[in-house]
PDB file of C-alpha atoms in Angstrom:
ATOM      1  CA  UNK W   1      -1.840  -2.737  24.290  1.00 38.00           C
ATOM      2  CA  UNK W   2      -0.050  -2.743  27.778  1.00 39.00           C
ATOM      3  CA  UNK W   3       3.761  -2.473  28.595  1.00 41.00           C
ATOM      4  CA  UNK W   4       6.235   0.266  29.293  1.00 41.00           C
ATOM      5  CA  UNK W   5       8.785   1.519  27.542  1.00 42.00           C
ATOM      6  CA  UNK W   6      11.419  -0.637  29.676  1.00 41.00           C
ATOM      7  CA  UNK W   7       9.161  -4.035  28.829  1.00 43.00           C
ATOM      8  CA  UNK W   8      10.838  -6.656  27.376  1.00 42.00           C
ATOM      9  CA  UNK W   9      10.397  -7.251  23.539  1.00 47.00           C
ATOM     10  CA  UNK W  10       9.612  -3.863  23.113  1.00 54.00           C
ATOM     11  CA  UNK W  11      11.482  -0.697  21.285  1.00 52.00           C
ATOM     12  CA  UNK W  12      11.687   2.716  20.873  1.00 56.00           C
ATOM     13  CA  UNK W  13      10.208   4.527  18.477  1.00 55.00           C
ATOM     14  CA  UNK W  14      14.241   5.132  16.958  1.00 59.00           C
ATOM     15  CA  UNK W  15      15.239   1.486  17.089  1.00 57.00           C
ATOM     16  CA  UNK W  16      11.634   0.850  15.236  1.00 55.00           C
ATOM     17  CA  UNK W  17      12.520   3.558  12.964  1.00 56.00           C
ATOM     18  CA  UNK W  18      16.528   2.268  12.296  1.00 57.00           C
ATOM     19  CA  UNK W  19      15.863  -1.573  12.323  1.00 56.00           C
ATOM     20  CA  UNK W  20      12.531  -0.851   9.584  1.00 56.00           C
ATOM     21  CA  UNK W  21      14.593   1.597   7.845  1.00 55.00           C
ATOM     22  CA  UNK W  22      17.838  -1.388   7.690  1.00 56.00           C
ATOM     23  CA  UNK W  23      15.170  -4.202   6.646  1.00 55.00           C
ATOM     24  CA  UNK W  24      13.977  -2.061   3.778  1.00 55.00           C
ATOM     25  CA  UNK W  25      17.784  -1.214   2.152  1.00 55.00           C
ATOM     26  CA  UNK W  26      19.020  -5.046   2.943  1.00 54.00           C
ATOM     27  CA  UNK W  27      15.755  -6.322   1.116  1.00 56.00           C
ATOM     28  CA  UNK W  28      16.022  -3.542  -1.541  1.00 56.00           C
ATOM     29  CA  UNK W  29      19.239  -4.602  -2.704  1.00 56.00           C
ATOM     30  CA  UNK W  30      18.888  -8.269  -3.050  1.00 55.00           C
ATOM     31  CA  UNK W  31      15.611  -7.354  -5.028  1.00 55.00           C
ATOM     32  CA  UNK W  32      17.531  -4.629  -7.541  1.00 56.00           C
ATOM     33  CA  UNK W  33      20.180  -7.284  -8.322  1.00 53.00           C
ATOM     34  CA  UNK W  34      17.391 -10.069  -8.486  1.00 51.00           C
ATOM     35  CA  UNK W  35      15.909  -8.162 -11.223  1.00 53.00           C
ATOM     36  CA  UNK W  36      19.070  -6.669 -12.704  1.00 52.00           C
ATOM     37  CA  UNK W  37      20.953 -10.292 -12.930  1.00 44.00           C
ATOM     38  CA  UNK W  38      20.589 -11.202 -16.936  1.00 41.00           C
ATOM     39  CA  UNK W  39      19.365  -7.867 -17.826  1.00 50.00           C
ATOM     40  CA  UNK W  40      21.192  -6.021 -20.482  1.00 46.00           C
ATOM     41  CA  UNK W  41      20.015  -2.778 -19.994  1.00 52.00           C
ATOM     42  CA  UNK W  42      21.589   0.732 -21.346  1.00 55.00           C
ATOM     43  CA  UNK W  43      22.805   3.245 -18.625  1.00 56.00           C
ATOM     44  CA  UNK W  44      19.999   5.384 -19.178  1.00 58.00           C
ATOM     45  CA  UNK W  45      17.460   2.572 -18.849  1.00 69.00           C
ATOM     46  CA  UNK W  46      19.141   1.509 -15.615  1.00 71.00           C
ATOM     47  CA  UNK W  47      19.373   5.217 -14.583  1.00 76.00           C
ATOM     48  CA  UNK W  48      15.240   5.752 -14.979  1.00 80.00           C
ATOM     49  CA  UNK W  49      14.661   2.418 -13.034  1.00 81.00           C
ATOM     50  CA  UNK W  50      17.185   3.586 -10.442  1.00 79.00           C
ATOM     51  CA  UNK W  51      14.884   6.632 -10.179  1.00 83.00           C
ATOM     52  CA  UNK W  52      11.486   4.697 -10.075  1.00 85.00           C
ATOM     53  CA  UNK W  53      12.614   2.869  -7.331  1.00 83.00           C
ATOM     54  CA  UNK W  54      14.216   5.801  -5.360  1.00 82.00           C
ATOM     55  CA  UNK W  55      11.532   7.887  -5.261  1.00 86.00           C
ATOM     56  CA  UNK W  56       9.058   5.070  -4.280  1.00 87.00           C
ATOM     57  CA  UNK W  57      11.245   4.178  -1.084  1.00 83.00           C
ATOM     58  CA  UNK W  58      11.912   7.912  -0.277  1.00 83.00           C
ATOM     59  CA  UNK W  59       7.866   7.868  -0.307  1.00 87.00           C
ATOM     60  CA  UNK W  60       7.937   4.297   2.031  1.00 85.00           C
ATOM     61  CA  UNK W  61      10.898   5.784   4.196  1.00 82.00           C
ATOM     62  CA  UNK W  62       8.065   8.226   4.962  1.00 85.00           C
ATOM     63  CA  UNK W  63       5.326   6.261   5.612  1.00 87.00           C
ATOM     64  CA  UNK W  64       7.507   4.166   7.882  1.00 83.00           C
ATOM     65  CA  UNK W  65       8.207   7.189  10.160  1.00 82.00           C
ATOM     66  CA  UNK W  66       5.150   8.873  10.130  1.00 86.00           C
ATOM     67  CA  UNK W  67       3.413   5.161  10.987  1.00 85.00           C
ATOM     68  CA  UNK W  68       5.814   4.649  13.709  1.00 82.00           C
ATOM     69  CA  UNK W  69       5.832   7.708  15.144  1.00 82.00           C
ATOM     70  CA  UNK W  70       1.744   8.151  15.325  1.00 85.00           C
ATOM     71  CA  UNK W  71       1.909   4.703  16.881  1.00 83.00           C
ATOM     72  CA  UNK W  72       3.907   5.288  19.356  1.00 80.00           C
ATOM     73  CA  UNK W  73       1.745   7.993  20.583  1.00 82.00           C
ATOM     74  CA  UNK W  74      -1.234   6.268  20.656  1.00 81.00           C
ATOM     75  CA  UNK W  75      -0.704   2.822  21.828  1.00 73.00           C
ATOM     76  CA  UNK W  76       2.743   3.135  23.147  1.00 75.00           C
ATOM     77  CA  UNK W  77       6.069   1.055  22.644  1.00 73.00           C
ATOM     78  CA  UNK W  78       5.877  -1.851  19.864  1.00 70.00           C
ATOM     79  CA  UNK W  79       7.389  -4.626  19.046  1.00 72.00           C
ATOM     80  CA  UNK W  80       9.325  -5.105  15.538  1.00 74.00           C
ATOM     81  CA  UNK W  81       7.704  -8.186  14.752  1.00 77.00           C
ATOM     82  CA  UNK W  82       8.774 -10.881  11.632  1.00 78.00           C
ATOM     83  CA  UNK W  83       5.158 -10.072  10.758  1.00 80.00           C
ATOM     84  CA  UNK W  84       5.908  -6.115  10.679  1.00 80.00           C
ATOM     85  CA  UNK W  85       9.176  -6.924   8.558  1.00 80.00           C
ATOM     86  CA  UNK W  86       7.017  -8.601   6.240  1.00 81.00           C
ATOM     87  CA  UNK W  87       5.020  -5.998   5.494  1.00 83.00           C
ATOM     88  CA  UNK W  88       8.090  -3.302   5.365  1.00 81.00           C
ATOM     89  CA  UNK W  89       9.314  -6.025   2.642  1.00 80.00           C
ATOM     90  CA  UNK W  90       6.132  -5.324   0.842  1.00 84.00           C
ATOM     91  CA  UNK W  91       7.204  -1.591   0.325  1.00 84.00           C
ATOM     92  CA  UNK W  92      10.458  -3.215  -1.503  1.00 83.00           C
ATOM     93  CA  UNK W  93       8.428  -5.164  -4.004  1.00 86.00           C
ATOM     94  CA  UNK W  94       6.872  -1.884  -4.640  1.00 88.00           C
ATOM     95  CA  UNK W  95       9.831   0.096  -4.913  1.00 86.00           C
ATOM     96  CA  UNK W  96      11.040  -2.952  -7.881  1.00 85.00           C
ATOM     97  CA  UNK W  97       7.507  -2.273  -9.640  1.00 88.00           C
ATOM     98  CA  UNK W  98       7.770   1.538  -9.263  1.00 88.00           C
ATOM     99  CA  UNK W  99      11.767   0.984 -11.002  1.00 85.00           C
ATOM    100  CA  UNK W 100      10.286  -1.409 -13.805  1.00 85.00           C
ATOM    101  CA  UNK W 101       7.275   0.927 -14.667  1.00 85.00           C
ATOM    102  CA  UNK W 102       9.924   3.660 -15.317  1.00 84.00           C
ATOM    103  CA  UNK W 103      11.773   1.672 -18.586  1.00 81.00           C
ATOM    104  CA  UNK W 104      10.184   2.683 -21.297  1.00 76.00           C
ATOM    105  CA  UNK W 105       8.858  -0.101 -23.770  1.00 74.00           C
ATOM    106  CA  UNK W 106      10.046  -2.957 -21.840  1.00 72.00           C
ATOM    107  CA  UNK W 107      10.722  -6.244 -23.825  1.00 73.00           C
ATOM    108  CA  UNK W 108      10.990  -9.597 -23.520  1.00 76.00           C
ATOM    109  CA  UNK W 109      10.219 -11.350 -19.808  1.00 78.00           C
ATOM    110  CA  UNK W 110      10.022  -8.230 -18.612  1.00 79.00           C
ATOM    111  CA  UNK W 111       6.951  -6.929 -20.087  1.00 88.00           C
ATOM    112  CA  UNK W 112       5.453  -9.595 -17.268  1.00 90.00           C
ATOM    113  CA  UNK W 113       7.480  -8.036 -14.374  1.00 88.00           C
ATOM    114  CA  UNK W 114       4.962  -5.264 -13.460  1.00 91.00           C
ATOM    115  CA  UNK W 115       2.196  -7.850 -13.289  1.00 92.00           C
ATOM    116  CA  UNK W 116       3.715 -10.223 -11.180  1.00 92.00           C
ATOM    117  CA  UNK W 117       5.641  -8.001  -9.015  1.00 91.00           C
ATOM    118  CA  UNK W 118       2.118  -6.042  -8.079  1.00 93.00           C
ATOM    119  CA  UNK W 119       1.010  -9.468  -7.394  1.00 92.00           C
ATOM    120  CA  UNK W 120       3.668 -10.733  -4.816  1.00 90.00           C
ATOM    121  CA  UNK W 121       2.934  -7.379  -3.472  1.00 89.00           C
ATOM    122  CA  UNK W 122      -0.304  -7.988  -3.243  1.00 88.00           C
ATOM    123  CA  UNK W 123       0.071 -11.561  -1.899  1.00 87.00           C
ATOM    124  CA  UNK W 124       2.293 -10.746   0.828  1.00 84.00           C
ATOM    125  CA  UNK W 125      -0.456  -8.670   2.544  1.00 80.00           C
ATOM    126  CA  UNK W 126      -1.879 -12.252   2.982  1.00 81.00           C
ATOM    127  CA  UNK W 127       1.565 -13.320   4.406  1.00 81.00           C
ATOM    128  CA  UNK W 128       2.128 -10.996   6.743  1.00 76.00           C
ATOM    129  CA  UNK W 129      -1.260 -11.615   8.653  1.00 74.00           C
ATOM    130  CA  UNK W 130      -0.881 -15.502   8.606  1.00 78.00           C
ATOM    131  CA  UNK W 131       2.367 -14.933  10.433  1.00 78.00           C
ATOM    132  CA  UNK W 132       1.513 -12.313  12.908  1.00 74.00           C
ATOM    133  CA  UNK W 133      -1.523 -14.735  13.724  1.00 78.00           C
ATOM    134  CA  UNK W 134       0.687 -17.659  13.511  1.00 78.00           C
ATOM    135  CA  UNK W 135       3.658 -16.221  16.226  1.00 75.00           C
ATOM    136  CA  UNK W 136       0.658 -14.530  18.312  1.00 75.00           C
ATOM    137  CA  UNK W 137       2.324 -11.606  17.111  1.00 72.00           C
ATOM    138  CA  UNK W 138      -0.171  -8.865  16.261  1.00 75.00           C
ATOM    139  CA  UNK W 139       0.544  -5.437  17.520  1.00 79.00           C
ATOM    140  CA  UNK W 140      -1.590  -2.184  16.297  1.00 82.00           C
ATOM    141  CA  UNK W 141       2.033  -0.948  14.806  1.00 81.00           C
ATOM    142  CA  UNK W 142       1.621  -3.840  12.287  1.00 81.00           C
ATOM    143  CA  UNK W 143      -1.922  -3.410  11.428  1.00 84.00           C
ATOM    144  CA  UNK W 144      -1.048   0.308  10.837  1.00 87.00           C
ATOM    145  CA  UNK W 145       1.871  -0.192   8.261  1.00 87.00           C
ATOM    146  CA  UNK W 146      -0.312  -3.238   6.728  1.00 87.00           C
ATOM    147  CA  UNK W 147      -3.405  -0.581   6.529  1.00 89.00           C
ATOM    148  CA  UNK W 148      -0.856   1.653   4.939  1.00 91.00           C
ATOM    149  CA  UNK W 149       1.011  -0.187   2.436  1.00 90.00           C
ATOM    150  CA  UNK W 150      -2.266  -1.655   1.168  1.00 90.00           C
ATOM    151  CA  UNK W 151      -3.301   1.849   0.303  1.00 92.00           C
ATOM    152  CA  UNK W 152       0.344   2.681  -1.370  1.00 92.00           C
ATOM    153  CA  UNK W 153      -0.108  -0.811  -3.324  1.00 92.00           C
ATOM    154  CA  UNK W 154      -3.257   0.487  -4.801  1.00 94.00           C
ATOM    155  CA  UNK W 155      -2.296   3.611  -5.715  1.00 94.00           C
ATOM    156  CA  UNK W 156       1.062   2.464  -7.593  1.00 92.00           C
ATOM    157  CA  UNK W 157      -1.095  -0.082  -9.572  1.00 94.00           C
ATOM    158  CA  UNK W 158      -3.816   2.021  -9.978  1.00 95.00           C
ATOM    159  CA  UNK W 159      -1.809   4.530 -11.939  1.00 93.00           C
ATOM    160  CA  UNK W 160       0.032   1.974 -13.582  1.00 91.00           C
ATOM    161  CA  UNK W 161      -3.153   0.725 -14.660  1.00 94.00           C
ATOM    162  CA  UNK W 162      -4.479   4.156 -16.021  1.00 94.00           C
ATOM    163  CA  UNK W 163      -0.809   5.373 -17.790  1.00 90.00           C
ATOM    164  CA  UNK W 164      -0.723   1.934 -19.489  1.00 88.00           C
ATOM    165  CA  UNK W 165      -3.929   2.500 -21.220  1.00 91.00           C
ATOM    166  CA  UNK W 166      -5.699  -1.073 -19.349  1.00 94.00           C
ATOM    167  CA  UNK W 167      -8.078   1.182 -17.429  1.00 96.00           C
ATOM    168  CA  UNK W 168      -9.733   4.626 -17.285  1.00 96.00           C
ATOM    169  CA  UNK W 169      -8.358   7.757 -15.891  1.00 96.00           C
ATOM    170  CA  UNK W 170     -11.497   7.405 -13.399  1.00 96.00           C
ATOM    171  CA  UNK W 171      -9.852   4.577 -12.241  1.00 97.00           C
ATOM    172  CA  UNK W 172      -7.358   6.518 -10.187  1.00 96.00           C
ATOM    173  CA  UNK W 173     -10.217   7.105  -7.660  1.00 96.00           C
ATOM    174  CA  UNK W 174     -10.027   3.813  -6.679  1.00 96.00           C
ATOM    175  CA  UNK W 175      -6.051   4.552  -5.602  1.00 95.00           C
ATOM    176  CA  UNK W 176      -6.882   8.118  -4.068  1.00 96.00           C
ATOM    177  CA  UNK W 177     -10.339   6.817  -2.269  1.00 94.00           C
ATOM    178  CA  UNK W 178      -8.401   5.818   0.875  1.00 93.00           C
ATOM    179  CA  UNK W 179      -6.121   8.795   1.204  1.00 94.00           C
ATOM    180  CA  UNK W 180      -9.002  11.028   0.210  1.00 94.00           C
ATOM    181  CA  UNK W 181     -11.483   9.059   3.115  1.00 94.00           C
ATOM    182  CA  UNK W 182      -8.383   9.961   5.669  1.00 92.00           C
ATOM    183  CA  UNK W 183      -8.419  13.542   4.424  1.00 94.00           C
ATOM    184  CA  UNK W 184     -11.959  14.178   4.658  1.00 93.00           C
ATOM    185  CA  UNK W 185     -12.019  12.502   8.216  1.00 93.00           C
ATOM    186  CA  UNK W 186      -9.038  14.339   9.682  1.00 92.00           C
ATOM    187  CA  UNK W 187     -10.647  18.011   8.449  1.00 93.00           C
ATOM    188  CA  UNK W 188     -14.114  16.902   9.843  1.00 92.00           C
ATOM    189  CA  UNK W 189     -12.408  16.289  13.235  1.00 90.00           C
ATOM    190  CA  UNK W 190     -10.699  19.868  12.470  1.00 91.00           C
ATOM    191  CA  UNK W 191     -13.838  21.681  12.188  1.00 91.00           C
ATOM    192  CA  UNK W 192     -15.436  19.842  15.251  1.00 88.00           C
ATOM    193  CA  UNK W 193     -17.576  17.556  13.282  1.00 89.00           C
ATOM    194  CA  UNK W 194     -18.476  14.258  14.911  1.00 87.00           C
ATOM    195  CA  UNK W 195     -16.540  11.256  12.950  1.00 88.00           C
ATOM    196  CA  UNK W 196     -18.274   8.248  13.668  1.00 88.00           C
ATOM    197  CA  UNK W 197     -16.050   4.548  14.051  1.00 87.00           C
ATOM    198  CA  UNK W 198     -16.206   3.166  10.630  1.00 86.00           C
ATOM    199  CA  UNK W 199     -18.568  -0.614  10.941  1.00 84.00           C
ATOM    200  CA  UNK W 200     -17.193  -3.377   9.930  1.00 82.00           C
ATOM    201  CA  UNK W 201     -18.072  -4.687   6.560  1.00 82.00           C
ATOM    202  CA  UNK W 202     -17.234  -8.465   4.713  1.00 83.00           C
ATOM    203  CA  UNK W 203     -17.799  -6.717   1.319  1.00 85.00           C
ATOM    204  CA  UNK W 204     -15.145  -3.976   1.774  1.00 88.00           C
ATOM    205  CA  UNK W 205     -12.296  -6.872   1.748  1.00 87.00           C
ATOM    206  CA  UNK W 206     -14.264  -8.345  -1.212  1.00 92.00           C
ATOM    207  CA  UNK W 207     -14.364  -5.555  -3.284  1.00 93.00           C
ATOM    208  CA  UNK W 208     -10.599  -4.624  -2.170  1.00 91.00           C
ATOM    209  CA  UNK W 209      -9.237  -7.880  -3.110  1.00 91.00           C
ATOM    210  CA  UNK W 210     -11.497  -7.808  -6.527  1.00 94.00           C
ATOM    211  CA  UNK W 211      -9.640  -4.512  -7.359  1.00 94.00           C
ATOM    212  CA  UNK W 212      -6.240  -6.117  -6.528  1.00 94.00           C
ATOM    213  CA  UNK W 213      -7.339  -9.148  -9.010  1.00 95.00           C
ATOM    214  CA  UNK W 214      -8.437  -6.333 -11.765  1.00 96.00           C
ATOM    215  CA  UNK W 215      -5.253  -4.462 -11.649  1.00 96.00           C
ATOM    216  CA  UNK W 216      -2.997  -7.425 -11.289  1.00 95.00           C
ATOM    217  CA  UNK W 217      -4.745  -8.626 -14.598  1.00 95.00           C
ATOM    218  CA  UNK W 218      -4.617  -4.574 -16.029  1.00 95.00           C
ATOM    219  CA  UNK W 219      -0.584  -4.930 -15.545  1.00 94.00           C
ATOM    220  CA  UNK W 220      -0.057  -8.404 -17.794  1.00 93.00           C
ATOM    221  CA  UNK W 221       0.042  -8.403 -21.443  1.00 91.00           C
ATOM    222  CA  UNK W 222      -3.342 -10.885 -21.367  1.00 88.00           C
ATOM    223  CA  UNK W 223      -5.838 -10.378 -21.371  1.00 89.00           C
ATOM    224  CA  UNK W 224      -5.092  -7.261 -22.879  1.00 89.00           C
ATOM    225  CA  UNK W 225      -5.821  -3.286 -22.559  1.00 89.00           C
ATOM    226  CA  UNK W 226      -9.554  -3.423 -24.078  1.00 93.00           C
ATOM    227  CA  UNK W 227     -10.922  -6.432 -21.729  1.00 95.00           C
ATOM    228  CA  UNK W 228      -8.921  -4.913 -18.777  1.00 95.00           C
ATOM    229  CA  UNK W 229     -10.508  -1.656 -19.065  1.00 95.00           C
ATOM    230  CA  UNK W 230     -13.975  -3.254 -19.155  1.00 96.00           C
ATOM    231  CA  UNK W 231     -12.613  -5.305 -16.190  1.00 96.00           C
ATOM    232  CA  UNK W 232     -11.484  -2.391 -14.084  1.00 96.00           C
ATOM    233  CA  UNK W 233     -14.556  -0.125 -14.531  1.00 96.00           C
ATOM    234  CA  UNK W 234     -16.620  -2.853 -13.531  1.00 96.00           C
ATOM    235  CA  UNK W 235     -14.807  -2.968 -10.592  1.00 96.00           C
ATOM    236  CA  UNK W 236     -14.418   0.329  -9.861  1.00 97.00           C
ATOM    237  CA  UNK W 237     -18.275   1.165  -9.845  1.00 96.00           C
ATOM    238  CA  UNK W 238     -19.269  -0.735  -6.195  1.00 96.00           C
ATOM    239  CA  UNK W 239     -15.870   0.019  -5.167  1.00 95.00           C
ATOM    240  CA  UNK W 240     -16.645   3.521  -4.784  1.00 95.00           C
ATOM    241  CA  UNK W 241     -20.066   3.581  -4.248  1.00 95.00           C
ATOM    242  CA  UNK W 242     -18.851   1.170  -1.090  1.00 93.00           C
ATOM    243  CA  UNK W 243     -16.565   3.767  -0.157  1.00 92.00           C
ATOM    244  CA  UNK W 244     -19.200   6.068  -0.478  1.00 92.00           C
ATOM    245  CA  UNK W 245     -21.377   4.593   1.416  1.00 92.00           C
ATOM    246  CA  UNK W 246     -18.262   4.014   4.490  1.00 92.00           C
ATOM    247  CA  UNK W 247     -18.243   7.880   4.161  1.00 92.00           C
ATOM    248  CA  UNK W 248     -21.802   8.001   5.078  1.00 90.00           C
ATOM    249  CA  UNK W 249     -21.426   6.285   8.079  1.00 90.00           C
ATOM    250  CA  UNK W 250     -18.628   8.075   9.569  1.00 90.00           C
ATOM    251  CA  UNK W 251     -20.119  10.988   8.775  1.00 87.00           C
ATOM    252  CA  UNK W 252     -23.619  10.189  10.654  1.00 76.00           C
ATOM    253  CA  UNK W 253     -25.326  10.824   7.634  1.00 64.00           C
ATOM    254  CA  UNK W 254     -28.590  10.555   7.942  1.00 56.00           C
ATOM    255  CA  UNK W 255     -28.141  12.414  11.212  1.00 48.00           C
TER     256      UNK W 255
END
C-alpha cells in the first residue's frame, strides 16, 4: 500500500484507534438494549451479563489497538473503511454472546440467543469482505482485524461449545490452534529459525467454515449435546491435522 501520512482518505493511527474505539461503544449499546428490551431479568442476572460483555470488549478494545498499531508500522497510514467498521461491529456481536453465555440457565427465547448470535457473528465475516470488495475498499488494516476477529469468534464459541457439554474439552484446540500457530511462529523468528510464508490452501477456508457450522449447531438446543459432540470431533480431527500440516510448511519441515 502507497500514500503518506498527509494522503487524503487516510488517518492516523489515533483517529483509527478513537473512531474504532467510538463504532464499537455506539454499536454496543444499541445491541445491550436490543437484547435487554422484553427481558425481565433479576439485577444479578443483568449484573453477570454486564460482566460477560465487559470483559469481552476490554479483550476487543485490545485487539483493536494492538491491530492498528502493528499496521501502521508495517504498511503505513489506513483508511477506516465501512468494510473495517463492519468487522469492529463483529467484536459487538461477540461481546452480546460473551454477556448471554454468562446467565446461568437461560430460559425461554433466549436459550437460542447464543446460537444465533455466534452465527451473525459468523456471517458478518462474509459481509465485511463483500463490501470492502464491493467499495474497492480493501486495505491490509481490514484484512488484519478480519484475520483477528475470526480467531476471537472461534475461541468464544469454542469454549462455549466445550462448557456447555455439546463438544469435548479437546475441542478447545480448535479455538487456541490459531493463537498457538502465531506463538510458535513469532518464537521461531526469536530464536533465528527460518519461518517460511504460509501457501495458500482452498481446504483451510473449508474446514474453517465447517467448524463455524459445527459450533453454531453445538450452541442451539437441536440437535442436541450428544449429536453435537459427535459433530464437533468430527470436525475437529482434519481441522488440526490441517493446521498441522500449515505448521509443517512454515516450518520447512522436511528441510
Amino acid at each position: 500500500m502507497t500514500g503518506g501520512a498527509d494522503s487524503p482518505g487516510y488517518s492516523s493511527p489515533t483517529t483509527i484507534r478513537r473512531r474504532s474505539v467510538a463504532a464499537v461503544v455506539v454499536g454496543l449499546v444499541g445491541s445491550v438494549a436490543l437484547v435487554a428490551v422484553g427481558s425481565y431479568w433479576s439485577a444479578q442476572a443483568t449484573g453477570r451479563f454486564l460482566v460477560g460483555v465487559g470483559v469481552m470488549l476490554a479483550v476487543e478494545v485490545l485487539i483493536v489497538r494492538r491491530t492498528i498499531e502493528v499496521t501502521h508500522r508495517r504498511a503505513g497510514p489506513q483508511r477506516l473503511t465501512l468494510a473495517t467498521v463492519v468487522t469492529i461491529h463483529r467484536g459487538v456481536v461477540l461481546a452480546v454472546l460473551a454477556g448471554v453465555l454468562a446467565l446461568e440457565n437461560p430460559t425461554g427465547t433466549l436459550v437460542w440467543a447464543p446460537g444465533v448470535l455466534f452465527a451473525l457473528a459468523a456471517s458478518l465475516d462474509a459481509v465485511d469482505g463483500a463490501v470492502a470488495r464491493a467499495t474497492d475498499a480493501v486495505t491490509e488494516l481490514g484484512d488484519r482485524l478480519d484475520v483477528e476477529l475470526d480467531a476471537l469468534t472461534v475461541l468464544a464459541g469454542a469454549t462455549a461449545a466445550v462448557v456447555a457439554g455439546s463438544a469435548p474439552i479437546a475441542f478447545l484446540a480448535v479455538g487456541l490452534a490459531r493463537y498457538c500457530f502465531v506463538v510458535g511462529t513469532w518464537l521461531r523468528r526469536r530464536r533465528g529459525l527460518p519461518v517460511a510464508p504460509l501457501p495458500p490452501s482452498q481446504g483451510r477456508r473449508l474446514l474453517g467454515a465447517a467448524a463455524m457450522v459445527a459450533i453454531c449447531l453445538a450452541l442451539l438446543p437441536v440437535p442436541g449435546p450428544r449429536p453435537s459432540w459427535y459433530l464437533t470431533t468430527a470436525v475437529m480431527v482434519p481441522f488440526l491435522l490441517n493446521f498441522g500440516r500449515d505448521w509443517l510448511a512454515v516450518s520447512r519441515y522436511p528441510s
